[in-house]
Amino acid sequence: MAKVTLRDVAEAAGVSIATASWAVNDNRDVQITESTRRKVRRAADELGYHHNALARGLARGRSDIIGFISDGVATSPFAGQVIQGAQDEAWRNGKILLVVDTDGRKDVERRTFSFMFEHQVEGIIYSKWVHGSITPPDELGRMPSVLVNCYDERGRFPAVVPDEVQGGATATRLLLEAGHRRIAFVNDAAPSPASVGRLAGYKAALARFDVDFDPSLVLSVTADQEGGYGAAAQVLATGATGVFCHNDRTALGAYHALAARGLSVPGDVSIVGFDDQTILEQMFSPRLTTFQLPLAQLGRLAVDTLLDGTKGSDRLPVTCSLVPRQSVSPAKVLL
């Protein structure tokens, strides 16, 4: 069957091709009576005409497409939730999310920008899968843009990021509220917004409970299972009864090291993790109390920020949520 063209619609409706185009593309900048608009659309429906999305975008000056460019978030463990949140919010606002994972390749990124400009995307969400400072590509300055899980030190774009300080403070406060006063923080040795922010939150929570900060209780390790395992001996040497771990992998290592010494969680040591890595959840016994990165919320807020036309350098922190399980118990009272 031959493809139905705009000319076919125009002839069936008894109007010019230009009028047919304006009607089917809902161009409100030209004067067309509602009766003509309805007549053209009825003819298009009856003929089974499907408009060209790019042509519709050109006619209306917008495409209803939001670009989402990342360097690997589409393949990271957390990616699906960020994209899902952005996609749901885009759809709720009548938009479509066009996602491209560049895998960190600059040539792919340049081609992606060209493609999105050609298709008149309404704006671009630019995301990194590791939270940190970036030098945004120059192309972002050509249209409304929002950064996700990263930020521009020069402050040219709004940035939607996890509230690392709040997360660190709330995790530490959870242990403080359970009566623990010797609380170790097993942190990532590599400087990052997560390691720096969570340490700041840890210190702030201690100060709020009038607990002096003890540098010997902060241990810097690789943020993985081996790092957590190796830190356990130092944690025990400090006399800590509570431990806040930089992430769930570090916490898993600490669990194993304590078990090897005949100690239990939370009977002997209470532990709080971070990231809520569901792939690890079944490896913890008892299950780990942790904090969830606001992944879906990052995606949703990025779309809202873009559509609201927010400009400037504001960092928009999103709260990290507690996932309470069984790894924290009240501190033992020594008689």
CSV table of C-alpha atoms in Angstrom, one decimal:
chain,number,residue,atom,x,y,z
A,1,MET,CA,0.0,0.0,0.0
A,2,ALA,CA,1.3,3.4,-1.0
A,3,LYS,CA,2.2,5.8,1.9
A,4,VAL,CA,-0.4,8.5,2.5
A,5,THR,CA,1.2,11.9,2.0
A,6,LEU,CA,0.4,15.3,3.1
A,7,ARG,CA,-0.7,16.1,-0.4
A,8,ASP,CA,-3.3,13.3,-0.2
A,9,VAL,CA,-4.7,14.8,3.1
A,10,ALA,CA,-4.8,18.3,1.5
A,11,GLU,CA,-6.8,17.0,-1.5
A,12,ALA,CA,-9.2,15.1,0.6
A,13,ALA,CA,-9.9,18.1,2.9
A,14,GLY,CA,-10.0,20.5,-0.1
A,15,VAL,CA,-7.2,22.8,1.3
A,16,SER,CA,-3.7,23.7,0.3
A,17,ILE,CA,-0.8,21.6,1.3
A,18,ALA,CA,0.4,24.5,3.5
A,19,THR,CA,-2.9,24.6,5.3
A,20,ALA,CA,-2.9,20.9,5.8
A,21,SER,CA,0.6,21.0,7.2
A,22,TRP,CA,-0.3,23.8,9.7
A,23,ALA,CA,-3.4,21.8,10.8
A,24,VAL,CA,-1.9,18.4,11.3
A,25,ASN,CA,1.2,19.9,13.0
A,26,ASP,CA,-1.0,22.1,15.3
A,27,ASN,CA,0.8,25.3,14.4
A,28,ARG,CA,-1.0,27.9,16.4
A,29,ASP,CA,1.1,30.8,15.0
A,30,VAL,CA,-1.0,30.9,11.8
A,31,GLN,CA,-4.7,31.7,11.5
A,32,ILE,CA,-6.7,28.6,10.6
A,33,THR,CA,-10.3,28.3,11.6
A,34,GLU,CA,-11.2,25.5,14.0
A,35,SER,CA,-13.6,24.0,11.4
A,36,THR,CA,-10.8,23.8,8.9
A,37,ARG,CA,-8.4,22.3,11.4
A,38,ARG,CA,-11.0,19.7,12.4
A,39,LYS,CA,-11.7,18.9,8.7
A,40,VAL,CA,-8.0,18.4,7.9
A,41,ARG,CA,-7.5,16.2,10.9
A,42,ARG,CA,-10.6,14.1,10.1
A,43,ALA,CA,-9.2,13.6,6.6
A,44,ALA,CA,-5.8,12.6,8.0
A,45,ASP,CA,-7.4,10.1,10.4
A,46,GLU,CA,-9.6,8.5,7.7
A,47,LEU,CA,-6.6,8.2,5.3
A,48,GLY,CA,-4.3,6.8,8.0
A,49,TYR,CA,-1.9,9.6,7.7
A,50,HIS,CA,1.1,9.7,10.1
A,51,HIS,CA,2.9,13.0,10.3
A,52,ASN,CA,6.6,13.4,10.1
A,53,ALA,CA,7.8,14.2,13.6
A,54,LEU,CA,10.7,16.3,12.5
A,55,ALA,CA,8.5,18.3,10.1
A,56,ARG,CA,6.0,18.8,12.9
A,57,GLY,CA,8.8,20.1,15.1
A,58,LEU,CA,10.0,22.5,12.5
A,59,ALA,CA,6.5,23.8,12.0
A,60,ARG,CA,5.8,24.3,15.7
A,61,GLY,CA,9.3,25.4,16.6
A,62,ARG,CA,9.6,22.5,19.1
A,63,SER,CA,9.9,18.8,18.9
A,64,ASP,CA,8.6,17.4,22.2
A,65,ILE,CA,11.9,15.5,22.5
A,66,ILE,CA,14.3,15.9,25.4
A,67,GLY,CA,17.9,14.7,24.8
A,68,PHE,CA,19.6,12.6,27.5
A,69,ILE,CA,23.3,12.1,27.0
A,70,SER,CA,25.5,10.1,29.4
A,71,ASP,CA,29.0,8.6,29.5
A,72,GLY,CA,27.9,5.3,30.8
A,73,VAL,CA,24.9,5.8,33.1
A,74,ALA,CA,22.9,3.6,30.7
A,75,THR,CA,25.1,0.6,31.6
A,76,SER,CA,25.9,1.4,35.3
A,77,PRO,CA,24.1,-0.5,38.1
A,78,PHE,CA,22.1,2.6,39.0
A,79,ALA,CA,21.2,3.7,35.5
A,80,GLY,CA,17.8,2.3,34.9
A,81,GLN,CA,16.3,4.2,37.8
A,82,VAL,CA,17.7,7.6,36.7
A,83,ILE,CA,16.5,7.1,33.1
A,84,GLN,CA,13.2,5.7,34.3
A,85,GLY,CA,12.6,8.7,36.5
A,86,ALA,CA,13.4,11.1,33.6
A,87,GLN,CA,11.4,9.1,31.1
A,88,ASP,CA,8.3,9.0,33.3
A,89,GLU,CA,8.5,12.7,34.0
A,90,ALA,CA,9.1,13.6,30.4
A,91,TRP,CA,6.1,11.4,29.4
A,92,ARG,CA,3.9,13.1,32.1
A,93,ASN,CA,4.7,16.4,30.4
A,94,GLY,CA,4.0,15.2,26.9
A,95,LYS,CA,7.6,14.7,26.0
A,96,ILE,CA,9.8,11.9,24.7
A,97,LEU,CA,13.2,11.1,26.1
A,98,LEU,CA,15.9,10.4,23.6
A,99,VAL,CA,18.7,8.5,25.4
A,100,VAL,CA,22.3,8.1,24.1
A,101,ASP,CA,25.1,6.5,26.0
A,102,THR,CA,28.4,7.7,24.6
A,103,ASP,CA,30.6,5.3,26.6
A,104,GLY,CA,32.8,8.3,27.3
A,105,ARG,CA,33.8,8.6,23.6
A,106,LYS,CA,34.1,12.3,22.5
A,107,ASP,CA,33.5,11.4,18.8
A,108,VAL,CA,30.3,9.7,19.7
A,109,GLU,CA,29.3,12.7,21.9
A,110,ARG,CA,29.9,15.2,19.1
A,111,ARG,CA,27.8,13.2,16.7
A,112,THR,CA,25.1,12.9,19.3
A,113,PHE,CA,24.9,16.6,19.8
A,114,SER,CA,24.7,17.2,16.0
A,115,PHE,CA,21.9,14.7,15.7
A,116,MET,CA,20.0,16.2,18.6
A,117,PHE,CA,20.4,19.8,17.2
A,118,GLU,CA,19.2,18.6,13.8
A,119,HIS,CA,16.1,17.1,15.4
A,120,GLN,CA,15.4,20.3,17.5
A,121,VAL,CA,15.4,18.7,20.9
A,122,GLU,CA,13.9,21.1,23.4
A,123,GLY,CA,16.8,20.7,25.8
A,124,ILE,CA,19.5,18.3,26.9
A,125,ILE,CA,20.1,16.5,30.2
A,126,TYR,CA,23.8,15.7,30.5
A,127,SER,CA,24.6,12.9,33.0
A,128,LYS,CA,27.6,11.2,34.5
A,129,TRP,CA,27.4,7.9,36.3
A,130,VAL,CA,30.1,9.0,38.9
A,131,HIS,CA,29.1,12.1,40.9
A,132,GLY,CA,31.8,14.7,40.4
A,133,SER,CA,32.9,18.0,38.9
A,134,ILE,CA,33.1,18.2,35.1
A,135,THR,CA,34.0,20.6,32.3
A,136,PRO,CA,30.7,20.6,30.3
A,137,PRO,CA,31.0,20.4,26.5
A,138,ASP,CA,30.6,23.7,24.7
A,139,GLU,CA,27.5,22.4,22.8
A,140,LEU,CA,25.5,22.5,26.1
A,141,GLY,CA,25.6,26.3,25.8
A,142,ARG,CA,23.6,26.2,22.6
A,143,MET,CA,20.3,25.2,24.2
A,144,PRO,CA,18.6,24.8,27.6
A,145,SER,CA,20.7,22.2,29.5
A,146,VAL,CA,20.7,20.5,32.9
A,147,LEU,CA,23.5,18.4,34.5
A,148,VAL,CA,22.7,15.2,36.5
A,149,ASN,CA,25.0,13.6,39.0
A,150,CYS,CA,27.7,16.1,38.1
A,151,TYR,CA,28.2,19.8,38.3
A,152,ASP,CA,30.1,22.6,36.6
A,153,GLU,CA,32.6,24.5,38.8
A,154,ARG,CA,32.1,27.6,36.6
A,155,GLY,CA,28.4,27.5,37.4
A,156,ARG,CA,27.0,27.8,33.9
A,157,PHE,CA,24.3,25.1,34.3
A,158,PRO,CA,21.8,24.0,37.0
A,159,ALA,CA,22.9,20.6,38.4
A,160,VAL,CA,20.7,18.0,40.0
A,161,VAL,CA,22.9,16.0,42.5
A,162,PRO,CA,22.5,13.7,45.5
A,163,ASP,CA,22.7,15.4,48.9
A,164,GLU,CA,25.8,13.7,50.1
A,165,VAL,CA,26.1,15.8,53.2
A,166,GLN,CA,22.5,15.1,54.3
A,167,GLY,CA,23.1,11.4,53.6
A,168,GLY,CA,26.2,11.2,55.8
A,169,ALA,CA,24.6,13.2,58.6
A,170,THR,CA,21.4,11.1,58.6
A,171,ALA,CA,23.4,7.8,58.6
A,172,THR,CA,25.5,9.0,61.5
A,173,ARG,CA,22.5,10.3,63.4
A,174,LEU,CA,20.8,6.9,63.1
A,175,LEU,CA,23.7,5.4,65.1
A,176,LEU,CA,23.8,8.3,67.6
A,177,GLU,CA,20.0,7.9,68.2
A,178,ALA,CA,20.6,4.3,69.0
A,179,GLY,CA,23.0,5.4,71.8
A,180,HIS,CA,26.3,4.8,70.0
A,181,ARG,CA,29.0,7.4,70.8
A,182,ARG,CA,32.1,5.7,69.4
A,183,ILE,CA,31.2,5.7,65.7
A,184,ALA,CA,33.8,4.8,63.1
A,185,PHE,CA,33.5,6.1,59.5
A,186,VAL,CA,35.0,3.8,56.9
A,187,ASN,CA,35.4,6.2,54.1
A,188,ASP,CA,36.6,6.1,50.5
A,189,ALA,CA,40.2,7.1,50.2
A,190,ALA,CA,39.6,8.7,46.8
A,191,PRO,CA,38.4,12.3,47.1
A,192,SER,CA,34.9,12.8,45.6
A,193,PRO,CA,31.7,14.6,46.3
A,194,ALA,CA,30.5,11.4,48.0
A,195,SER,CA,33.5,10.9,50.3
A,196,VAL,CA,33.9,14.6,51.1
A,197,GLY,CA,30.2,15.3,51.6
A,198,ARG,CA,29.5,12.2,53.7
A,199,LEU,CA,32.4,13.0,56.0
A,200,ALA,CA,31.1,16.6,56.4
A,201,GLY,CA,27.7,15.1,57.3
A,202,TYR,CA,29.3,12.7,59.7
A,203,LYS,CA,31.1,15.6,61.5
A,204,ALA,CA,27.9,17.7,61.5
A,205,ALA,CA,25.9,14.9,63.2
A,206,LEU,CA,28.5,14.4,65.9
A,207,ALA,CA,28.5,18.1,66.6
A,208,ARG,CA,24.7,18.2,66.9
A,209,PHE,CA,24.9,15.5,69.5
A,210,ASP,CA,27.8,17.1,71.4
A,211,VAL,CA,30.1,14.3,70.5
A,212,ASP,CA,33.7,15.3,69.9
A,213,PHE,CA,35.1,14.5,66.5
A,214,ASP,CA,38.0,11.9,66.8
A,215,PRO,CA,40.1,11.7,63.6
A,216,SER,CA,41.2,8.2,64.6
A,217,LEU,CA,37.7,7.0,64.0
A,218,VAL,CA,37.8,8.0,60.3
A,219,LEU,CA,39.5,5.3,58.2
A,220,SER,CA,40.3,5.8,54.6
A,221,VAL,CA,40.2,2.6,52.4
A,222,THR,CA,39.4,1.5,48.9
A,223,ALA,CA,35.6,1.6,48.6
A,224,ASP,CA,35.1,-2.1,48.1
A,225,GLN,CA,34.8,-5.4,50.0
A,226,GLU,CA,38.6,-5.7,50.5
A,227,GLY,CA,38.8,-2.2,51.9
A,228,GLY,CA,36.0,-2.9,54.4
A,229,TYR,CA,37.5,-6.3,55.4
A,230,GLY,CA,40.9,-4.7,56.0
A,231,ALA,CA,39.4,-1.9,58.1
A,232,ALA,CA,37.7,-4.1,60.6
A,233,ALA,CA,40.7,-4.7,62.8
A,234,GLN,CA,41.3,-0.9,63.0
A,235,VAL,CA,37.6,-0.3,63.8
A,236,LEU,CA,37.8,-2.8,66.7
A,237,ALA,CA,41.0,-1.2,67.9
A,238,THR,CA,39.2,2.1,68.3
A,239,GLY,CA,36.6,0.7,70.5
A,240,ALA,CA,33.8,1.7,68.1
A,241,THR,CA,30.4,0.1,68.7
A,242,GLY,CA,28.9,1.6,65.5
A,243,VAL,CA,30.3,1.9,62.0
A,244,PHE,CA,29.1,4.0,59.1
A,245,CYS,CA,30.5,2.6,55.8
A,246,HIS,CA,31.0,4.7,52.7
A,247,ASN,CA,29.1,2.1,50.6
A,248,ASP,CA,27.4,-1.3,50.8
A,249,ARG,CA,30.5,-3.1,49.4
A,250,THR,CA,32.7,-1.8,52.1
A,251,ALA,CA,30.0,-2.8,54.7
A,252,LEU,CA,30.0,-6.3,53.2
A,253,GLY,CA,33.7,-6.7,53.8
A,254,ALA,CA,33.3,-5.5,57.4
A,255,TYR,CA,30.6,-8.0,58.0
A,256,HIS,CA,32.9,-10.9,56.8
A,257,ALA,CA,35.8,-9.7,58.9
A,258,LEU,CA,33.7,-9.4,62.0
A,259,ALA,CA,32.3,-12.9,61.4
A,260,ALA,CA,35.8,-14.3,61.0
A,261,ARG,CA,36.6,-12.9,64.5
A,262,GLY,CA,33.5,-14.5,66.0
A,263,LEU,CA,31.7,-11.2,66.3
A,264,SER,CA,28.1,-10.4,65.2
A,265,VAL,CA,26.2,-7.6,63.6
A,266,PRO,CA,24.5,-5.9,65.3
A,267,GLY,CA,25.1,-7.7,68.6
A,268,ASP,CA,28.7,-6.6,68.9
A,269,VAL,CA,28.9,-3.8,66.2
A,270,SER,CA,26.1,-1.9,64.5
A,271,ILE,CA,26.7,-1.1,60.8
A,272,VAL,CA,25.1,1.3,58.4
A,273,GLY,CA,25.9,1.2,54.6
A,274,PHE,CA,25.2,3.5,51.7
A,275,ASP,CA,23.9,3.1,48.1
A,276,ASP,CA,21.3,0.3,48.7
A,277,GLN,CA,22.9,-2.0,46.1
A,278,THR,CA,20.1,-4.5,45.6
A,279,ILE,CA,22.5,-6.9,43.9
A,280,LEU,CA,24.3,-7.3,47.3
A,281,GLU,CA,21.3,-7.3,49.6
A,282,GLN,CA,21.0,-11.1,49.9
A,283,MET,CA,24.6,-11.4,50.9
A,284,PHE,CA,24.1,-9.7,54.2
A,285,SER,CA,23.0,-11.6,57.3
A,286,PRO,CA,21.4,-9.8,59.0
A,287,ARG,CA,20.2,-7.5,56.2
A,288,LEU,CA,22.0,-4.2,56.0
A,289,THR,CA,20.5,-0.9,57.1
A,290,THR,CA,21.6,1.5,54.3
A,291,PHE,CA,20.8,4.7,52.4
A,292,GLN,CA,19.3,4.9,49.0
A,293,LEU,CA,20.7,7.3,46.4
A,294,PRO,CA,17.7,9.3,45.0
A,295,LEU,CA,18.2,7.9,41.5
A,296,ALA,CA,14.6,8.2,40.1
A,297,GLN,CA,14.2,11.6,41.7
A,298,LEU,CA,17.4,12.8,40.0
A,299,GLY,CA,15.9,12.0,36.6
A,300,ARG,CA,12.5,13.5,37.4
A,301,LEU,CA,13.9,16.7,38.8
A,302,ALA,CA,16.2,17.1,35.8
A,303,VAL,CA,13.3,17.0,33.5
A,304,ASP,CA,11.3,19.4,35.6
A,305,THR,CA,14.2,21.8,35.9
A,306,LEU,CA,14.7,21.8,32.2
A,307,LEU,CA,11.1,22.4,31.4
A,308,ASP,CA,10.8,25.1,34.0
A,309,GLY,CA,13.6,27.0,32.3
A,310,THR,CA,15.8,27.2,35.3
A,311,LYS,CA,19.1,28.8,34.5
A,312,GLY,CA,22.4,29.5,36.3
A,313,SER,CA,24.6,27.7,38.7
A,314,ASP,CA,22.3,26.3,41.3
A,315,ARG,CA,23.1,22.9,42.6
A,316,LEU,CA,19.8,21.2,43.4
A,317,PRO,CA,20.5,18.5,46.1
A,318,VAL,CA,18.1,15.6,46.4
A,319,THR,CA,17.6,13.8,49.7
A,320,CYS,CA,19.1,10.3,50.2
A,321,SER,CA,16.5,8.0,51.9
A,322,LEU,CA,17.0,5.6,54.7
A,323,VAL,CA,16.3,1.9,54.1
A,324,PRO,CA,16.0,0.5,57.6
A,325,ARG,CA,16.8,-3.2,58.1
A,326,GLN,CA,18.4,-5.2,60.9
A,327,SER,CA,22.0,-4.1,61.2
A,328,VAL,CA,21.6,-1.5,63.9
A,329,SER,CA,20.7,-2.1,67.5
A,330,PRO,CA,20.9,0.0,70.7
A,331,ALA,CA,24.4,0.5,72.1
A,332,LYS,CA,25.2,-1.7,75.1
A,333,VAL,CA,25.3,0.1,78.4
A,334,LEU,CA,28.5,-0.7,80.3
A,335,LEU,CA,27.9,-1.1,84.1
